Coordinates of C-alpha atoms and ligand atoms in Angstrom, one line a residue:
X1 CA -13.6 -14.7 36.1
X2 CA -10.4 -12.8 35.2
X3 CA -10.6 -9.9 32.5
X4 CA -8.5 -10.3 29.2
X5 CA -7.3 -7.9 26.8
X6 CA -6.1 -8.4 23.5
X7 CA -4.9 -5.9 20.9
X8 CA -4.2 -6.4 17.3
X9 CA -3.6 -4.4 14.1
X10 CA -5.7 -4.8 11.1
X11 CA -3.6 -7.7 9.2
X12 CA -3.5 -8.3 5.7
X13 CA -1.4 -11.5 5.1
X14 CA -0.2 -13.5 2.0
X15 CA 2.0 -13.2 -1.1
X16 CA 1.1 -10.0 -2.7
X17 CA 0.2 -8.2 0.5
X18 CA 2.8 -5.5 -0.2
X19 CA 0.7 -4.5 -3.1
X20 CA -2.1 -3.4 -0.9
X21 CA 0.3 -0.6 0.8
X22 CA -1.4 2.3 -1.2
X23 CA -4.9 1.4 -0.7
X24 CA -4.2 0.8 2.9
X25 CA -2.5 4.3 3.4
X26 CA -5.7 5.9 1.4
X27 CA -8.1 4.1 4.0
X28 CA -6.3 5.7 6.8
X29 CA -6.7 9.3 5.3
X30 CA -2.9 9.4 4.4
X31 CA -1.6 12.2 2.3
X32 CA 2.3 12.1 2.5
X33 CA 3.8 8.9 3.9
X34 CA 7.4 8.7 5.8
X35 CA 8.9 5.5 4.7
X36 CA 11.3 4.1 7.3
X37 CA 13.7 1.5 6.2
X38 CA 17.1 0.2 6.6
X39 CA 20.0 0.1 4.0
X40 CA 19.9 -3.7 3.6
X41 CA 16.3 -3.8 3.0
X42 CA 16.5 -0.7 0.5
X43 CA 19.2 -2.9 -1.2
X44 CA 16.9 -6.0 -1.5
X45 CA 14.4 -3.9 -3.4
X46 CA 11.5 -4.1 -1.0
X47 CA 11.0 -0.4 -0.8
X48 CA 11.4 0.0 -4.5
X49 CA 8.5 -2.5 -4.8
X50 CA 6.2 -0.4 -2.1
X51 CA 6.7 2.6 -4.1
X52 CA 4.4 1.9 -7.3
X53 CA 1.3 1.1 -5.5
X54 CA 1.8 4.3 -3.2
X55 CA 2.1 6.4 -6.2
X56 CA -0.8 5.0 -8.0
X57 CA -3.0 5.7 -5.1
X58 CA -2.0 9.3 -5.6
X59 CA 0.1 9.7 -2.5
X60 CA 3.3 11.7 -1.8
X61 CA 6.2 10.0 0.0
X62 CA 9.5 10.5 1.7
X63 CA 12.2 7.6 2.1
X64 CA 14.5 7.5 5.0
X65 CA 16.8 5.0 5.9
X66 CA 19.6 6.4 8.3
X67 CA 19.3 3.7 11.0
X68 CA 21.5 0.7 12.4
X69 CA 20.3 -2.4 13.8
X70 CA 19.5 -2.1 17.6
X71 CA 18.0 1.6 16.5
X72 CA 19.5 4.1 18.7
X73 CA 17.7 7.3 20.3
X74 CA 19.7 9.7 18.1
X75 CA 18.6 7.9 15.1
X76 CA 14.7 8.4 16.1
X77 CA 15.3 11.9 16.8
X78 CA 17.1 12.6 13.4
X79 CA 14.2 10.6 11.9
X80 CA 11.7 12.6 13.7
X81 CA 13.4 15.9 12.6
X82 CA 13.2 14.7 8.8
X83 CA 9.5 13.7 9.6
X84 CA 8.5 17.1 10.7
X85 CA 10.4 19.1 8.1
X86 CA 8.9 17.2 5.4
X87 CA 5.4 17.6 6.2
X88 CA 4.3 14.0 6.6
X89 CA 1.3 12.8 8.3
X90 CA 1.8 9.1 8.7
X91 CA 4.6 6.6 9.0
X92 CA 5.3 3.3 6.9
X93 CA 8.2 1.1 8.5
X94 CA 9.4 -1.5 6.0
X95 CA 12.0 -4.0 7.5
X96 CA 12.8 -5.7 10.5
X97 CA 12.1 -4.5 14.0
X98 CA 14.6 -1.9 13.7
X99 CA 12.7 0.0 10.8
X100 CA 9.4 -0.7 12.3
X101 CA 10.1 0.2 15.9
X102 CA 12.0 3.5 14.7
X103 CA 8.9 4.3 12.6
X104 CA 6.6 3.6 15.7
X105 CA 9.1 6.0 17.9
X106 CA 8.7 8.5 15.2
X107 CA 5.1 8.7 15.1
X108 CA 5.1 8.6 19.0
X109 CA 7.4 12.0 19.3
X110 CA 5.8 13.7 16.3
X111 CA 2.4 14.4 18.4
X112 CA 3.7 13.9 22.0
X113 CA 7.0 15.9 21.8
X114 CA 9.7 15.5 24.5
X115 CA 12.7 12.9 24.3
X116 CA 12.2 9.2 23.5
X117 CA 13.3 8.2 26.8
X118 CA 10.5 9.7 28.6
X119 CA 8.4 7.1 27.4
X120 CA 10.2 4.3 28.5
X121 CA 7.9 1.8 30.4
X122 CA 4.1 1.2 30.3
X123 CA 1.5 3.9 29.3
X124 CA 3.6 7.0 29.1
X125 CA 1.6 7.8 25.8
X126 CA -0.7 10.8 26.2
X127 CA -1.5 12.1 22.8
X128 CA -2.9 10.2 19.4
X129 CA -0.6 9.0 16.9
X130 CA -0.4 9.4 13.2
X131 CA -1.2 6.1 11.3
X132 CA 1.5 3.6 11.4
X133 CA 1.7 1.0 8.6
X134 CA 4.0 -1.8 9.1
X135 CA 5.8 -4.2 6.3
X136 CA 7.9 -6.8 8.1
X137 CA 10.6 -8.4 6.1
X138 CA 12.4 -10.6 8.4
X139 CA 9.8 -13.0 10.3
X140 CA 11.1 -12.6 13.8
X141 CA 10.7 -9.3 15.6
X142 CA 6.8 -9.5 15.7
X143 CA 7.0 -5.4 15.9
X144 CA 4.5 -5.4 13.0
X145 CA 1.7 -6.2 15.4
X146 CA 3.0 -5.3 19.0
X147 CA 2.3 -2.5 21.1
X148 CA 6.1 -2.1 21.8
X149 CA 9.0 -0.1 20.7
X150 CA 12.6 -0.9 21.6
X151 CA 15.0 1.9 21.3
X152 CA 18.6 1.7 22.7
X153 CA 19.3 4.6 25.1
X154 CA 23.1 5.4 24.1
X155 CA 23.8 7.2 27.1
X156 CA 22.9 4.5 29.6
X157 CA 24.0 1.8 27.0
X158 CA 20.7 -0.2 27.3
X159 CA 17.6 -0.9 25.5
X160 CA 14.4 1.0 26.5
X161 CA 11.1 -0.9 26.2
X162 CA 8.2 1.4 25.4
X163 CA 4.9 -0.2 25.8
X164 CA 1.6 1.4 24.6
X165 CA -1.6 0.5 22.8
X166 CA -1.0 3.5 20.6
X167 CA 2.1 1.8 19.2
X168 CA 0.1 -1.1 17.7
X169 CA 0.3 -0.5 13.8
X170 CA -3.1 0.5 12.2
X171 CA -2.4 -2.0 9.3
X172 CA 0.0 -4.5 9.0
X173 CA 0.7 -6.0 5.5
X174 CA 2.6 -9.3 5.9
X175 CA 4.1 -10.4 2.6
X176 CA 6.2 -13.9 2.9
X177 CA 7.8 -13.0 -0.4
X178 CA 9.9 -10.4 1.4
X179 CA 11.6 -13.2 3.3
X180 CA 13.4 -14.6 0.1
X181 CA 16.0 -12.1 0.4
X182 CA 17.2 -12.8 3.8
X183 CA 20.7 -14.7 4.2
X184 CA 20.9 -17.8 6.2
X185 CA 22.2 -16.3 9.4
X186 CA 19.7 -13.5 9.5
X187 CA 16.8 -16.2 8.8
X188 CA 18.3 -18.4 11.6
X189 CA 18.5 -15.4 14.0
X190 CA 15.3 -13.8 13.3
X191 CA 13.4 -17.4 13.3
X192 CA 14.8 -18.3 16.8
X193 CA 13.9 -14.8 17.8
X194 CA 10.1 -15.6 16.8
X195 CA 10.5 -19.0 18.7
X196 CA 11.7 -17.2 21.8
X197 CA 8.9 -14.9 21.6
X198 CA 6.3 -17.7 21.6
X199 CA 7.7 -19.7 24.2
X200 CA 8.3 -16.7 26.5
X201 CA 4.8 -15.6 26.0
X202 CA 3.5 -19.2 26.5
X203 CA 5.0 -19.4 29.9
X204 CA 4.5 -15.8 30.9
X205 CA 2.8 -14.8 34.0
X206 CA 0.4 -12.7 31.7
X207 CA -0.3 -15.4 29.3
X208 CA -4.1 -15.9 28.4
X209 CA -6.2 -18.4 26.4
X210 CA -6.1 -15.7 23.7
X211 CA -2.4 -15.8 23.6
X212 CA -1.7 -19.4 24.2
X213 CA -3.2 -20.5 20.8
X214 CA -1.2 -18.0 19.0
X215 CA 2.0 -18.9 21.0
X216 CA 1.7 -22.8 20.5
X217 CA 1.0 -22.5 16.8
X218 CA 3.9 -20.2 16.4
X219 CA 6.0 -22.8 18.2
X220 CA 4.6 -25.6 16.0
X221 CA 5.2 -23.7 12.8
X222 CA 8.7 -22.6 13.6
X223 CA 9.8 -25.9 14.8
X224 CA 8.7 -27.6 11.4
X225 CA 9.8 -25.0 9.2
X226 CA 12.7 -22.9 10.4
X227 CA 15.2 -25.4 9.2
X228 CA 14.0 -25.5 5.5
X229 CA 13.7 -21.8 5.6
X230 CA 17.3 -21.4 6.6
X231 CA 18.6 -24.0 4.3
X232 CA 16.4 -22.9 1.3
X233 CA 16.0 -19.3 0.5
X234 CA 13.3 -19.6 -2.1
X235 CA 11.1 -22.3 -0.4
X236 CA 7.6 -20.2 -0.3
X237 CA 5.9 -22.9 1.6
X238 CA 8.5 -22.3 4.6
X239 CA 8.3 -18.7 4.0
X240 CA 4.6 -18.6 4.5
X241 CA 4.8 -20.7 7.7
X242 CA 7.5 -18.4 9.0
X243 CA 5.8 -15.3 8.4
X244 CA 2.8 -16.6 10.1
X245 CA 4.9 -17.9 13.2
X246 CA 6.4 -14.5 13.5
X247 CA 3.3 -13.0 13.2
X248 CA 1.4 -15.2 15.9
X249 CA 4.3 -15.0 18.2
X250 CA 4.1 -11.3 17.9
X251 CA 0.6 -11.2 19.0
X252 CA 1.3 -13.6 21.7
X253 CA 4.2 -11.4 23.3
X254 CA 2.4 -8.1 22.5
X255 CA -0.5 -9.2 24.9
X256 CA 1.2 -11.6 27.4
X257 CA 4.8 -9.8 27.2
X258 CA 8.1 -11.8 27.5
X259 CA 10.6 -13.0 30.1
X260 CA 13.9 -13.4 31.3
X261 CA 15.7 -14.2 27.8
X262 CA 14.5 -10.9 26.4
X263 CA 15.5 -8.9 30.0
X264 CA 19.0 -10.6 29.5
X265 CA 19.3 -10.2 25.6
X266 CA 18.3 -6.4 25.5
X267 CA 21.4 -5.7 27.7
X268 CA 23.7 -7.4 25.2
X269 CA 22.0 -5.6 22.3
X270 CA 22.3 -2.1 24.4
X271 CA 25.6 -2.4 25.5
X272 CA 27.4 -4.6 22.8
X273 CA 25.1 -3.9 20.1
X274 CA 24.8 -7.7 19.6
X275 CA 22.1 -8.9 17.0
X276 CA 19.1 -9.5 19.1
X277 CA 17.9 -12.8 17.6
X278 CA 21.4 -14.4 18.2
X279 CA 21.5 -13.1 21.6
X280 CA 18.1 -14.7 22.6
X281 CA 18.9 -18.0 20.8
X282 CA 22.0 -18.6 22.6
X283 CA 20.6 -17.6 26.0
X284 CA 17.1 -19.5 25.6
X285 CA 17.8 -23.0 26.5
X286 CA 19.7 -22.1 29.7
X287 CA 16.7 -19.7 30.7
X288 CA 14.2 -22.6 29.8
X289 CA 16.5 -24.8 32.3
X290 CA 16.4 -22.1 35.0
X291 CA 12.4 -21.4 34.6
X292 CA 11.6 -25.1 34.0
X293 CA 10.3 -25.9 37.8
X294 CA 7.9 -22.7 37.6
X295 CA 6.2 -23.6 34.6
X296 CA 6.4 -27.5 34.3
X297 CA 3.3 -28.3 32.7
X298 CA 3.5 -25.6 30.0
X299 CA 7.1 -26.8 29.0
X300 CA 5.5 -30.3 28.4
X301 CA 2.8 -28.8 26.1
X302 CA 5.7 -26.9 24.4
X303 CA 7.5 -30.2 23.8
X304 CA 4.2 -31.5 22.4
X305 CA 3.9 -28.6 20.1
X306 CA 7.6 -29.0 19.2
X307 CA 6.6 -32.9 18.0
X308 CA 8.4 -34.7 21.0
X309 CA 6.8 -37.6 22.0
X310 CA 5.9 -37.0 25.9
X311 CA 3.4 -39.8 26.3
X312 CA 4.3 -42.1 29.5
X313 CA 7.0 -39.4 30.5
X314 CA 6.9 -38.0 34.0
X315 CA 6.1 -34.2 34.1
X316 CA 9.5 -33.1 34.6
X317 CA 10.9 -35.4 31.8
X318 CA 8.4 -34.2 29.4
X319 CA 9.0 -30.6 30.1
X320 CA 12.7 -31.5 29.7
X321 CA 11.9 -32.5 26.2
X322 CA 11.1 -28.9 25.3
X323 CA 14.7 -27.7 26.1
X324 CA 16.3 -30.5 24.3
X325 CA 14.2 -29.8 21.3
X326 CA 15.0 -26.2 21.5
X327 CA 18.8 -27.1 21.6
X328 CA 18.6 -29.5 18.6
X329 CA 16.7 -27.2 16.5
X330 CA 19.2 -24.1 17.3
X331 CA 22.2 -26.4 16.5
X332 CA 20.5 -27.5 13.1
X333 CA 20.4 -24.2 11.9
X334 CA 23.8 -23.1 12.9
X335 CA 23.4 -21.1 16.4
X336 CA 26.2 -21.1 18.6
X337 CA 26.0 -22.6 22.1
X338 CA 28.1 -19.7 23.5
X339 CA 28.4 -15.8 23.0
X340 CA 30.9 -14.6 20.7
X341 CA 34.2 -13.3 22.4
X342 CA 33.2 -9.8 23.0
X343 CA 35.3 -8.9 25.9
X344 CA 32.6 -9.2 28.7
X345 CA 34.5 -8.4 31.9
X346 CA 33.2 -9.3 35.4
X347 CA 32.4 -5.7 36.0
X348 CA 30.6 -5.7 32.6
X349 CA 28.7 -8.9 33.7
X350 CA 27.5 -7.3 36.9
X351 CA 26.3 -4.1 35.1
X352 CA 24.4 -6.2 32.3
X353 CA 22.9 -8.5 35.3
X354 CA 21.8 -5.4 37.2
X355 CA 20.2 -3.8 34.1
X356 CA 18.4 -6.8 33.2
X357 CA 16.7 -6.8 36.7
X358 CA 14.9 -3.5 35.7
X359 CA 14.0 -4.6 32.2
X360 CA 10.3 -4.4 31.9
X361 CA 10.2 -8.1 30.4
X362 CA 11.4 -9.4 33.7
X363 CA 8.1 -8.6 35.3
X364 CA 6.4 -11.8 33.4
X365 CA 8.8 -14.3 33.9
X366 CA 7.4 -17.2 35.5
X367 CA 10.0 -17.7 38.0
X368 CA 11.0 -14.8 40.5
X369 CA 14.7 -13.9 39.4
X370 CA 17.4 -12.6 41.5
X371 CA 20.4 -10.8 40.3
X372 CA 23.0 -13.5 41.1
X373 CA 20.8 -16.0 39.0
X374 CA 21.3 -13.9 36.0
X375 CA 25.0 -13.5 36.7
X376 CA 25.3 -17.3 36.6
X377 CA 23.1 -17.5 33.4
X378 CA 25.3 -15.1 31.7
X379 CA 28.2 -16.7 32.8
X380 CA 27.0 -20.0 31.7
X381 CA 27.0 -18.9 27.8
X382 CA 30.5 -17.5 27.9
Ligands
LIG1 FE1 12.6 -10.3 20.5

């Protein structure tokens, strides 16, 4: 039989998990923690809520939040400078994928040295990292559990995916209450990111029974609870479900990797700084159409997980139901069908398509991809 590998952090999940942050850091032997966040999360008050338990545990801390969405290589290096000069011995990412990925990248560079671009690709990390603790606040990125960090290479204007088991956080504290301060659009975008993770991981060439169970449950939860999570900011039942959907989708993607949607959306994020979840949400249905013939049974199972009636349908019609359900869900929560007008010239489209061909996520896409196919898929959403 084949060998399966599955990595995961220690996970503490539930309303109130944030209060466990001090004790969690103590268990990891931390003395002074470098908190990485972003201005929006700071304003929402989640960093302020993390500080008292850290103080009560007798720990010292530094707060740093000089990052933007789609975190850039120079931001990571600035954070690293601060980390080193303040003598911290652990990182704590509080926020969405940007904060957590930046925290991971700082931890990586603090012991491995070099430039963050030296670590692009799989398994380039040589030295052990300081402890990493993650507190996600967006229910989408999955960065709180993945072995990946995504950082924009500003020179090449593309996103670098860094993959290493060392990037799996030591402890992940997932507190659904943190989702109650997100606005509608961010909730919709990040929720669609989580759904994209689950769907891409489920049809990935590297999917295993260990990732399938996570992916299918994430698809089920996102289908049932994303609309109410978008329309009602304070519905805690929906927030619990979306926090779990994001977690399970993250576990699936960390271990089965992704596919063509992410290979393409990484380019839109890298070159145009487009919000990651929004780019995925717009690309997902067309890429599903493209992949359908290569994963027809699995698309049928996705349709079932999305509460579609597939009994008696042909395999193709059942699979098609999954795509219809994704389109309907995206429409219900206000996702656009086309990319916003960002001045994509023919020349830029060719560059984006060529760059997508070398993105690590393309390796596990269920269908073999040619550059012309990607060009067509980008053109279809213009
Ligand atoms: Fe993603």
